[in-house]
Short mmCIF file of C-alpha atoms in Angstrom, two decimals:
data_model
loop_
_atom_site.label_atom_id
_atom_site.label_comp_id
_atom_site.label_asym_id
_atom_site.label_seq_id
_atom_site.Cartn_x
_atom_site.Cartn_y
_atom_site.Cartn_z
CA UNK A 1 42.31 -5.05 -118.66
CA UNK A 2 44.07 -1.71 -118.53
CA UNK A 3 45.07 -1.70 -121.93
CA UNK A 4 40.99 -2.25 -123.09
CA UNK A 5 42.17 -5.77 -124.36
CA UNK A 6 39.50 -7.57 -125.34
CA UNK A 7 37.28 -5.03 -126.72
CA UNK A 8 33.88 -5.43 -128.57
CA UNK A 9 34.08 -3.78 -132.68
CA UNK A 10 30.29 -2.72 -133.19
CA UNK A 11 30.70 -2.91 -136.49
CA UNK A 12 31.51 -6.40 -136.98
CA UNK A 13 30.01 -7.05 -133.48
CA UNK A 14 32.69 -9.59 -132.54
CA UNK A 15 35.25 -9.38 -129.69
CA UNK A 16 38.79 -8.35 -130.79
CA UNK A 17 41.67 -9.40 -128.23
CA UNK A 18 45.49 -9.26 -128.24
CA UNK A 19 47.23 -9.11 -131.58
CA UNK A 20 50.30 -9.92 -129.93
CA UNK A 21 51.68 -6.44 -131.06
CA UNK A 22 53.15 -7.51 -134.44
CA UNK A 23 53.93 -4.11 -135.58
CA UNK A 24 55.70 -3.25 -132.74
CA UNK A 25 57.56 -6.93 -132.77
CA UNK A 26 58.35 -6.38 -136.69
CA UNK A 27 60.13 -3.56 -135.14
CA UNK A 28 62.16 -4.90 -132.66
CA UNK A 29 60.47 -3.83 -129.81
CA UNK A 30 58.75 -5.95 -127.09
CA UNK A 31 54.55 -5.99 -126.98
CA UNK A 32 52.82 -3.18 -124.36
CA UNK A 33 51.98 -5.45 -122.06
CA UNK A 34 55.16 -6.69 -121.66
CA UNK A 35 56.99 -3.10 -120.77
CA UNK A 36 53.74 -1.91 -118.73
CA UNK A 37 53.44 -4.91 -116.47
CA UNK A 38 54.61 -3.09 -113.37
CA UNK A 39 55.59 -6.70 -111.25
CA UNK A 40 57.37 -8.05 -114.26
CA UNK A 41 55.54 -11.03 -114.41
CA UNK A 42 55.53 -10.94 -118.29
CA UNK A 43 58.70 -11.65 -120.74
CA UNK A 44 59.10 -11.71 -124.18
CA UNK A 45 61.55 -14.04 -125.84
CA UNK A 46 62.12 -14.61 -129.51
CA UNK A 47 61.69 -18.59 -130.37
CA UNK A 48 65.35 -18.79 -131.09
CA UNK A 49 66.44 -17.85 -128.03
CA UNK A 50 63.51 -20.20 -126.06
#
């Protein structure tokens, strides 16, 4: 992943994966991996609008 999504935390020694990017949703703005997929193969919609 070019992002580093999933990534091991030593100190709990567990995998930690997407998060979805709630902060940045909370803001109004769409997740990384949504405005870095270069193909546009990802989309975000809001369940309202789905």
């Amino acid at each position: 992943c070019p992002w580093g999504v999933p990534q091991l935390n030593q100190e709990k020694n567990k995998m930690v994966k997407c998060d979805f990017c709630v902060d940045r949703v909370d803001n109004g703005l769409k997740p990384v991996c949504v405005t870095k997929c270069t193909t546009q193969a990802l989309r975000f919609v809001t369940l309202t609008r789905f």
